[in-house]
Amino acid sequence: MSLSDLPAAPVTTLKPSLAGMTRAEIADALRGLGLPEREIRMRVSQIWHWVYFRGARDFGDMLNVSKALRAQLADAFALRLPEIVEEQISVDGTRKWLLRLQPVDAFDKGAEIECVYIPESDRGTLCVSSQVGCTLNCSFCHTGTQRLVRNLTTAEIVGQLLVARQRLGDFPDRERPTDGLVPSGEGVRAVSNIVFMGMGEPLYNLDCVMAAVEVMADGDGLALSKRRITVSTSGVVPQIERLGAECGPALAISLHAVRDDLRNELVPLNKKYPIRELLQACRDYPGASNARRITFEYVMLKGVNDSPAEARELVRLLKGLPAKINLIPFNPWPGAPYECSDWETIERFSDIVFNAGYASPVRTPRGRDILAACGQLKSETEKLRASARIAAG
Ligand code: SAH
Ligand code: SF4
């Protein structure tokens, strides 16, 4: 056997990246270097500030860390982020990034996920993924046609925000790009809001999603208020309670139908957690109030769920719940079995909801030309080995 017949060295020998880690993970990493326990807290705070507040990409920049420790850190760790493989910029300024993640083992080429940035005049929203693909098969969603490869780690979720901030110059003393619409001005953040509406069901990866929200919301670093971080779910009822009790970000529910028979078809998870149970979980969500309304997403499918009677039923169902209703024009994808409702139908639906006292903005489709709109995301990553599948639920 010649040397070239040997399998490639496992890529897991890559140095672990501190960028994206939680405080506890960074502390453990430093313990592994043999740092004395009494120093750990302070060192974690220093690294935290550099990585999350300043956006440092190099241990050499961490000037208040001793030179010897900087060298030690660089020796053992990296500050690697998911890699931007492709950037597409829509005519409306929406950017879609195809990101390659670090391989998990020697057989993995590095899974790919999509992440979308949606600029508006006064805010910028980053739509992040929580899984590669999705195990749920909502009939109108492109992501659902991709087989789940795996859950994202906390660092990979936070990494999407770090990549976006790096690319958009959204750290102190950085330049904003001028090739598209990026909000700018004194104190204006390029990324001001996060929505977990990319690929995947966040509540099937709840521990990592909650840890990522805590990192994103940490006041000494990325400092996004939890009110500006929205977790969207297709309705994993028991996990809604945990999300509320243990973390408490803003909540969005993908409702899409007002009757169980239709919702069973559109969102098959409904067979397990029907509408009544889902709405009860919303009523129990801590902090739900007029100031912190729950968003109900409703995709407008022509001739399927868009009648005036359904609009009235929606209003009846949500009675007493502090809610916003977000009507989403269906975004087509190749081979999709639905069409988007006509504009007049959407307006009529929206009027009924609005006249009942609910804010009912119709979500303007953004980035449709680059397949970046809701439900259009799908990466080419295919399942490599059965054992790489993460059991969901
Ligand atoms: N899995 C989570 C979050 C990701 S999907 C969830 O289902 O809530 C984000 C939103 O996009 C959901 O409301 C989803 O129902 C919606 N969506 C999916 N496919 C769509 C499509 N083709 N057109 C419009 N919205 C879509
Ligand atoms: Fe998964 Fe959400 Fe798409 Fe349903 S709508 S398949 S839960 S990503």
Short mmCIF file of C-alpha atoms and ligand atoms in Angstrom, two decimals:
data_model
loop_
_atom_site.label_atom_id
_atom_site.label_comp_id
_atom_site.label_asym_id
_atom_site.label_seq_id
_atom_site.Cartn_x
_atom_site.Cartn_y
_atom_site.Cartn_z
CA MET A 1 0.00 0.00 0.00
CA SER A 2 1.42 3.38 -0.95
CA LEU A 3 1.04 6.51 1.08
CA SER A 4 -1.52 7.90 -1.35
CA ASP A 5 -3.87 5.00 -0.56
CA LEU A 6 -4.27 6.16 3.00
CA PRO A 7 -7.47 8.00 3.82
CA ALA A 8 -7.16 11.76 4.08
CA ALA A 9 -6.36 13.02 7.55
CA PRO A 10 -9.57 13.74 9.47
CA VAL A 11 -10.43 17.38 9.00
CA THR A 12 -11.60 17.52 12.61
CA THR A 13 -7.95 18.29 13.42
CA LEU A 14 -8.86 21.89 12.51
CA LYS A 15 -8.37 24.15 15.48
CA PRO A 16 -11.63 24.85 17.31
CA SER A 17 -13.01 28.29 16.57
CA LEU A 18 -13.86 30.53 19.53
CA ALA A 19 -16.06 32.74 17.32
CA GLY A 20 -19.66 31.76 18.01
CA MET A 21 -19.02 30.05 21.35
CA THR A 22 -20.94 30.76 24.54
CA ARG A 23 -19.18 32.14 27.63
CA ALA A 24 -19.20 28.68 29.20
CA GLU A 25 -17.64 27.14 26.09
CA ILE A 26 -14.91 29.77 25.94
CA ALA A 27 -14.22 29.24 29.67
CA ASP A 28 -13.85 25.49 29.06
CA ALA A 29 -11.54 26.13 26.14
CA LEU A 30 -9.32 28.31 28.36
CA ARG A 31 -9.32 25.71 31.12
CA GLY A 32 -8.06 23.26 28.54
CA LEU A 33 -5.08 25.55 28.00
CA GLY A 34 -4.31 25.28 31.70
CA LEU A 35 -5.22 28.85 32.64
CA PRO A 36 -5.68 29.27 36.42
CA GLU A 37 -9.31 29.29 37.50
CA ARG A 38 -9.05 32.79 39.05
CA GLU A 39 -8.12 34.26 35.63
CA ILE A 40 -10.78 32.56 33.55
CA ARG A 41 -13.64 35.01 34.10
CA MET A 42 -11.57 38.02 33.18
CA ARG A 43 -10.06 36.35 30.11
CA VAL A 44 -13.48 35.26 28.90
CA SER A 45 -14.71 38.87 29.20
CA GLN A 46 -11.74 40.14 27.23
CA ILE A 47 -12.14 37.62 24.43
CA TRP A 48 -15.90 38.20 24.44
CA HIS A 49 -15.42 41.92 23.92
CA TRP A 50 -12.99 41.41 21.04
CA VAL A 51 -14.99 38.74 19.23
CA TYR A 52 -18.53 40.02 19.74
CA PHE A 53 -18.22 43.75 20.30
CA ARG A 54 -15.23 44.63 18.11
CA GLY A 55 -15.48 41.84 15.55
CA ALA A 56 -11.79 40.86 15.86
CA ARG A 57 -10.63 38.27 13.34
CA ASP A 58 -7.15 37.81 14.73
CA PHE A 59 -5.89 37.03 18.24
CA GLY A 60 -3.07 39.51 17.51
CA ASP A 61 -5.64 42.35 17.70
CA MET A 62 -6.55 41.56 21.30
CA LEU A 63 -4.26 44.20 22.70
CA ASN A 64 -5.27 43.97 26.37
CA VAL A 65 -4.46 40.26 26.39
CA SER A 66 -0.81 39.50 27.21
CA LYS A 67 1.40 38.69 24.26
CA ALA A 68 2.19 35.25 25.64
CA LEU A 69 -1.48 34.33 26.00
CA ARG A 70 -2.28 35.70 22.53
CA ALA A 71 0.33 33.37 21.10
CA GLN A 72 -1.06 30.48 23.13
CA LEU A 73 -4.59 31.22 21.92
CA ALA A 74 -3.51 31.43 18.29
CA ASP A 75 -1.70 28.14 18.68
CA ALA A 76 -4.68 26.26 20.03
CA PHE A 77 -7.71 28.05 18.56
CA ALA A 78 -9.01 29.90 15.53
CA LEU A 79 -11.56 32.69 14.99
CA ARG A 80 -13.07 30.98 11.98
CA LEU A 81 -16.56 31.82 10.69
CA PRO A 82 -18.79 30.05 8.19
CA GLU A 83 -17.41 30.83 4.75
CA ILE A 84 -19.38 32.89 2.22
CA VAL A 85 -19.36 30.69 -0.88
CA GLU A 86 -21.70 32.88 -2.86
CA GLU A 87 -23.39 36.24 -2.41
CA GLN A 88 -26.39 37.29 -4.44
CA ILE A 89 -27.81 40.79 -4.22
CA SER A 90 -31.41 41.34 -5.26
CA VAL A 91 -32.57 44.45 -7.11
CA ASP A 92 -34.28 45.43 -3.81
CA GLY A 93 -31.03 45.20 -1.82
CA THR A 94 -31.80 41.83 -0.22
CA ARG A 95 -28.67 39.71 0.02
CA LYS A 96 -28.58 35.96 0.10
CA TRP A 97 -25.45 34.23 1.26
CA LEU A 98 -24.63 30.63 0.68
CA LEU A 99 -22.49 29.67 3.65
CA ARG A 100 -20.26 26.66 3.96
CA LEU A 101 -19.88 25.24 7.44
CA GLN A 102 -16.82 23.59 8.85
CA PRO A 103 -16.82 19.84 8.13
CA VAL A 104 -17.86 17.75 11.13
CA ASP A 105 -15.67 14.76 10.28
CA ALA A 106 -13.35 13.35 7.64
CA PHE A 107 -16.27 12.29 5.43
CA ASP A 108 -18.01 15.65 5.47
CA LYS A 109 -17.31 18.19 2.76
CA GLY A 110 -18.91 20.93 4.82
CA ALA A 111 -22.66 21.43 4.76
CA GLU A 112 -24.13 24.53 3.17
CA ILE A 113 -26.87 26.77 4.48
CA GLU A 114 -28.50 29.96 3.34
CA CYS A 115 -28.82 33.16 5.25
CA VAL A 116 -30.70 36.24 4.04
CA TYR A 117 -30.24 39.92 4.85
CA ILE A 118 -33.21 42.23 4.32
CA PRO A 119 -32.45 45.96 4.56
CA GLU A 120 -35.13 48.58 5.13
CA SER A 121 -34.69 52.31 5.67
CA ASP A 122 -34.74 52.13 9.46
CA ARG A 123 -33.70 48.56 10.18
CA GLY A 124 -31.93 45.53 8.81
CA THR A 125 -33.24 42.03 9.40
CA LEU A 126 -31.13 38.92 9.23
CA CYS A 127 -32.98 35.71 8.54
CA VAL A 128 -30.97 32.84 9.99
CA SER A 129 -31.13 29.08 9.59
CA SER A 130 -31.28 26.67 12.50
CA GLN A 131 -30.84 23.38 10.62
CA VAL A 132 -29.42 22.17 7.33
CA GLY A 133 -32.71 21.38 5.59
CA CYS A 134 -35.80 20.47 7.62
CA THR A 135 -37.42 17.19 8.69
CA LEU A 136 -40.93 18.61 8.49
CA ASN A 137 -42.58 18.53 5.12
CA CYS A 138 -44.85 21.53 4.89
CA SER A 139 -46.33 21.17 1.44
CA PHE A 140 -45.72 24.78 0.34
CA CYS A 141 -42.10 25.06 1.55
CA HIS A 142 -39.04 24.52 -0.57
CA THR A 143 -36.77 23.81 2.40
CA GLY A 144 -39.06 20.93 3.36
CA THR A 145 -38.15 19.12 0.14
CA GLN A 146 -34.51 18.90 1.24
CA ARG A 147 -33.58 15.99 3.44
CA LEU A 148 -32.33 17.05 6.85
CA VAL A 149 -28.64 16.64 7.14
CA ARG A 150 -28.17 17.92 10.65
CA ASN A 151 -28.86 20.48 13.34
CA LEU A 152 -26.63 23.54 13.44
CA THR A 153 -24.40 24.09 16.46
CA THR A 154 -24.74 27.21 18.58
CA ALA A 155 -21.56 28.57 17.02
CA GLU A 156 -22.90 28.00 13.52
CA ILE A 157 -26.08 29.91 14.33
CA VAL A 158 -24.23 32.82 15.95
CA GLY A 159 -21.69 32.56 13.11
CA GLN A 160 -24.36 33.68 10.64
CA LEU A 161 -24.75 36.97 12.50
CA LEU A 162 -20.99 37.41 12.77
CA VAL A 163 -20.52 36.79 9.04
CA ALA A 164 -23.28 39.29 8.24
CA ARG A 165 -21.78 41.93 10.52
CA GLN A 166 -18.32 41.40 9.02
CA ARG A 167 -19.64 41.58 5.46
CA LEU A 168 -21.80 44.64 6.17
CA GLY A 169 -19.16 46.53 8.14
CA ASP A 170 -21.39 46.37 11.20
CA PHE A 171 -18.66 46.60 13.86
CA PRO A 172 -17.11 49.77 15.31
CA ASP A 173 -14.85 51.63 12.85
CA ARG A 174 -15.77 49.50 9.83
CA GLU A 175 -16.95 50.68 6.42
CA ARG A 176 -20.42 49.77 5.16
CA PRO A 177 -20.49 48.39 1.61
CA THR A 178 -21.80 50.75 -1.05
CA ASP A 179 -22.88 48.11 -3.58
CA GLY A 180 -26.40 47.83 -2.26
CA LEU A 181 -28.85 49.21 0.20
CA VAL A 182 -27.42 48.97 3.71
CA PRO A 183 -28.85 51.28 6.39
CA SER A 184 -26.15 53.61 7.65
CA GLY A 185 -25.73 56.65 9.86
CA GLU A 186 -24.61 57.46 13.37
CA GLY A 187 -25.58 54.60 15.69
CA VAL A 188 -27.63 52.82 13.03
CA ARG A 189 -26.99 49.12 12.95
CA ALA A 190 -26.88 47.28 9.66
CA VAL A 191 -28.34 44.23 11.43
CA SER A 192 -30.91 45.36 14.00
CA ASN A 193 -33.25 42.36 13.99
CA ILE A 194 -32.95 38.60 13.76
CA VAL A 195 -35.62 36.21 12.58
CA PHE A 196 -35.25 32.43 12.78
CA MET A 197 -37.08 32.01 9.50
CA GLY A 198 -34.38 30.50 7.35
CA MET A 199 -33.87 26.80 6.87
CA GLY A 200 -35.07 24.44 9.56
CA GLU A 201 -37.45 24.17 12.48
CA PRO A 202 -35.78 26.07 15.35
CA LEU A 203 -37.71 24.22 18.04
CA TYR A 204 -36.26 20.91 16.85
CA ASN A 205 -32.86 22.34 17.72
CA LEU A 206 -34.01 24.21 20.78
CA ASP A 207 -30.97 24.01 23.08
CA CYS A 208 -28.62 25.42 20.46
CA VAL A 209 -31.15 28.03 19.34
CA MET A 210 -31.64 29.26 22.92
CA ALA A 211 -27.90 29.36 23.57
CA ALA A 212 -27.44 31.32 20.32
CA VAL A 213 -30.15 33.81 21.33
CA GLU A 214 -28.34 34.35 24.65
CA VAL A 215 -25.06 35.07 22.85
CA MET A 216 -26.78 37.44 20.41
CA ALA A 217 -28.57 39.24 23.23
CA ASP A 218 -25.55 39.58 25.55
CA GLY A 219 -25.17 43.25 26.42
CA ASP A 220 -21.36 43.17 26.40
CA GLY A 221 -21.18 41.84 22.88
CA LEU A 222 -23.67 41.62 20.02
CA ALA A 223 -26.30 43.26 22.24
CA LEU A 224 -29.50 42.66 20.28
CA SER A 225 -32.55 42.90 22.49
CA LYS A 226 -34.56 39.67 22.74
CA ARG A 227 -37.55 41.68 21.54
CA ARG A 228 -35.75 42.04 18.25
CA ILE A 229 -35.03 38.35 17.97
CA THR A 230 -37.99 36.35 16.67
CA VAL A 231 -38.17 32.57 16.69
CA SER A 232 -40.64 31.19 14.17
CA THR A 233 -42.12 27.73 14.62
CA SER A 234 -44.49 25.50 12.72
CA GLY A 235 -45.94 24.60 16.13
CA VAL A 236 -43.87 22.25 18.27
CA VAL A 237 -46.14 22.78 21.26
CA PRO A 238 -44.09 21.35 24.19
CA GLN A 239 -41.02 23.27 23.08
CA ILE A 240 -42.89 26.59 22.89
CA GLU A 241 -43.30 26.39 26.65
CA ARG A 242 -39.59 25.74 27.17
CA LEU A 243 -38.62 28.56 24.82
CA GLY A 244 -40.79 30.94 26.83
CA ALA A 245 -39.69 29.78 30.27
CA GLU A 246 -35.96 29.48 29.58
CA CYS A 247 -35.24 32.19 27.01
CA GLY A 248 -38.17 34.43 26.03
CA PRO A 249 -37.49 35.83 22.57
CA ALA A 250 -40.34 37.12 20.39
CA LEU A 251 -42.48 34.30 19.04
CA ALA A 252 -43.93 33.73 15.58
CA ILE A 253 -46.28 30.89 14.69
CA SER A 254 -46.66 29.53 11.18
CA LEU A 255 -50.42 29.05 11.29
CA HIS A 256 -51.47 29.08 7.60
CA ALA A 257 -54.87 27.47 8.12
CA VAL A 258 -57.83 27.84 10.47
CA ARG A 259 -59.14 24.27 10.30
CA ASP A 260 -57.29 21.14 11.39
CA ASP A 261 -58.09 19.18 8.23
CA LEU A 262 -56.45 21.79 6.02
CA ARG A 263 -53.59 22.50 8.41
CA ASN A 264 -52.86 18.75 8.59
CA GLU A 265 -52.25 18.95 4.86
CA LEU A 266 -50.20 22.15 4.79
CA VAL A 267 -48.26 21.69 8.03
CA PRO A 268 -48.30 17.93 8.74
CA LEU A 269 -46.99 18.51 12.27
CA ASN A 270 -50.54 19.68 13.00
CA LYS A 271 -51.60 16.03 13.26
CA LYS A 272 -49.46 15.82 16.38
CA TYR A 273 -50.20 19.28 17.79
CA PRO A 274 -53.57 20.53 16.54
CA ILE A 275 -54.62 24.17 16.34
CA ARG A 276 -56.39 24.26 19.72
CA GLU A 277 -53.30 23.04 21.60
CA LEU A 278 -51.06 25.36 19.62
CA LEU A 279 -53.14 28.41 20.47
CA GLN A 280 -53.25 27.41 24.14
CA ALA A 281 -49.42 27.30 24.14
CA CYS A 282 -49.48 30.83 22.70
CA ARG A 283 -51.87 32.03 25.40
CA ASP A 284 -49.47 30.62 27.98
CA TYR A 285 -46.35 32.13 26.39
CA PRO A 286 -44.73 34.30 29.06
CA GLY A 287 -44.65 38.00 28.38
CA ALA A 288 -47.31 37.82 25.67
CA SER A 289 -48.96 41.21 25.95
CA ASN A 290 -50.03 44.06 23.73
CA ALA A 291 -46.48 45.37 23.84
CA ARG A 292 -45.12 41.94 22.97
CA ARG A 293 -47.52 40.46 20.50
CA ILE A 294 -47.17 37.02 19.01
CA THR A 295 -46.89 37.05 15.24
CA PHE A 296 -49.09 34.65 13.29
CA GLU A 297 -47.78 33.92 9.84
CA TYR A 298 -50.30 33.02 7.18
CA VAL A 299 -49.14 32.15 3.69
CA MET A 300 -51.65 33.13 1.01
CA LEU A 301 -52.34 30.14 -1.24
CA LYS A 302 -54.70 30.70 -4.13
CA GLY A 303 -58.02 28.93 -3.66
CA VAL A 304 -56.68 26.95 -0.70
CA ASN A 305 -56.81 29.09 2.46
CA ASP A 306 -57.63 32.61 1.25
CA SER A 307 -61.43 33.02 1.45
CA PRO A 308 -63.20 35.78 3.43
CA ALA A 309 -64.80 33.09 5.62
CA GLU A 310 -61.32 31.89 6.58
CA ALA A 311 -60.27 35.45 7.40
CA ARG A 312 -63.25 35.76 9.75
CA GLU A 313 -62.49 32.41 11.33
CA LEU A 314 -58.91 33.51 11.87
CA VAL A 315 -60.09 36.56 13.77
CA ARG A 316 -62.40 34.39 15.88
CA LEU A 317 -59.63 31.90 16.69
CA LEU A 318 -57.21 34.56 17.83
CA LYS A 319 -59.71 36.38 20.04
CA GLY A 320 -58.13 37.41 23.31
CA LEU A 321 -54.59 36.72 22.14
CA PRO A 322 -52.17 39.63 21.78
CA ALA A 323 -51.46 38.95 18.12
CA LYS A 324 -50.16 40.42 14.89
CA ILE A 325 -51.09 38.69 11.69
CA ASN A 326 -48.50 38.57 8.99
CA LEU A 327 -49.92 37.68 5.58
CA ILE A 328 -47.20 36.20 3.38
CA PRO A 329 -47.80 36.08 -0.36
CA PHE A 330 -46.80 32.56 -1.39
CA ASN A 331 -43.34 32.54 -2.93
CA PRO A 332 -43.16 30.08 -5.78
CA TRP A 333 -40.31 27.64 -6.29
CA PRO A 334 -39.65 25.14 -9.08
CA GLY A 335 -42.28 22.39 -8.98
CA ALA A 336 -44.36 23.96 -6.20
CA PRO A 337 -47.95 22.66 -6.14
CA TYR A 338 -49.48 26.06 -5.27
CA GLU A 339 -49.97 29.53 -6.64
CA CYS A 340 -50.00 32.83 -4.82
CA SER A 341 -53.43 34.35 -4.15
CA ASP A 342 -54.47 37.28 -6.33
CA TRP A 343 -53.68 40.70 -5.00
CA GLU A 344 -57.40 41.61 -4.56
CA THR A 345 -57.96 38.42 -2.58
CA ILE A 346 -55.05 39.22 -0.29
CA GLU A 347 -56.37 42.75 0.19
CA ARG A 348 -59.85 41.53 1.03
CA PHE A 349 -58.44 39.04 3.54
CA SER A 350 -56.23 41.72 5.04
CA ASP A 351 -59.15 44.19 5.35
CA ILE A 352 -61.25 41.71 7.32
CA VAL A 353 -58.39 41.06 9.71
CA PHE A 354 -57.57 44.76 9.98
CA ASN A 355 -61.19 45.77 10.62
CA ALA A 356 -61.26 43.29 13.48
CA GLY A 357 -58.51 45.32 15.12
CA TYR A 358 -55.38 43.40 14.16
CA ALA A 359 -52.34 44.82 12.51
CA SER A 360 -52.19 42.77 9.32
CA PRO A 361 -49.23 43.82 7.26
CA VAL A 362 -48.79 41.93 4.04
CA ARG A 363 -45.17 40.89 3.98
CA THR A 364 -43.69 42.42 0.87
CA PRO A 365 -41.85 39.63 -0.87
CA ARG A 366 -38.17 40.48 -0.76
CA GLY A 367 -35.42 39.05 -2.88
CA ARG A 368 -37.73 36.84 -4.95
CA ASP A 369 -35.46 37.30 -7.97
CA ILE A 370 -32.66 35.48 -6.14
CA LEU A 371 -34.92 32.85 -4.48
CA ALA A 372 -34.26 34.46 -1.11
CA ALA A 373 -37.87 34.97 -0.05
CA CYS A 374 -39.63 32.95 2.69
CA GLY A 375 -39.71 29.27 1.96
CA GLN A 376 -37.50 29.44 -1.11
CA LEU A 377 -34.30 28.43 0.63
CA LYS A 378 -32.76 25.11 -0.16
CA SER A 379 -29.11 24.19 -0.29
CA GLU A 380 -27.63 21.42 -2.35
CA THR A 381 -26.30 19.58 0.68
CA GLU A 382 -27.40 15.98 0.59
CA LYS A 383 -27.33 13.49 3.36
CA LEU A 384 -23.99 11.71 3.43
CA ARG A 385 -24.47 8.94 5.94
CA ALA A 386 -27.50 7.77 7.87
CA SER A 387 -25.58 8.19 11.12
CA ALA A 388 -25.06 11.87 10.38
CA ARG A 389 -28.78 12.42 10.74
CA ILE A 390 -29.82 14.01 13.94
CA ALA A 391 -32.98 12.55 15.39
CA ALA A 392 -35.38 15.43 15.55
CA GLY A 393 -38.07 16.03 18.09
N1 SAH B 1 -39.60 26.23 10.31
C1 SAH B 1 -40.01 27.47 10.85
C2 SAH B 1 -39.18 28.65 10.40
C3 SAH B 1 -38.72 28.69 8.97
S1 SAH B 1 -39.95 28.96 7.73
C4 SAH B 1 -41.48 27.70 10.53
O1 SAH B 1 -42.04 26.95 9.75
O2 SAH B 1 -42.04 28.62 11.11
C5 SAH B 1 -40.28 30.71 7.83
C6 SAH B 1 -41.66 31.10 7.33
O3 SAH B 1 -41.74 31.00 5.90
C7 SAH B 1 -42.76 30.22 7.88
O4 SAH B 1 -43.88 30.96 8.27
C8 SAH B 1 -43.08 29.38 6.67
O5 SAH B 1 -44.35 28.81 6.79
C9 SAH B 1 -42.97 30.38 5.56
N2 SAH B 1 -42.88 29.79 4.22
C10 SAH B 1 -42.40 28.58 3.90
N3 SAH B 1 -42.48 28.39 2.56
C11 SAH B 1 -43.03 29.50 2.03
C12 SAH B 1 -43.32 29.93 0.69
N4 SAH B 1 -43.05 29.16 -0.34
N5 SAH B 1 -43.86 31.15 0.53
C13 SAH B 1 -44.09 31.96 1.59
N6 SAH B 1 -43.81 31.61 2.86
C14 SAH B 1 -43.29 30.41 3.09
FE1 SF4 B 2 -39.67 23.21 7.87
FE2 SF4 B 2 -40.73 25.63 8.40
FE3 SF4 B 2 -40.44 24.77 5.86
FE4 SF4 B 2 -42.27 23.65 7.44
S1 SF4 B 2 -42.24 25.81 6.75
S2 SF4 B 2 -40.85 22.55 6.07
S3 SF4 B 2 -41.23 23.68 9.41
S4 SF4 B 2 -38.80 25.19 7.30
#
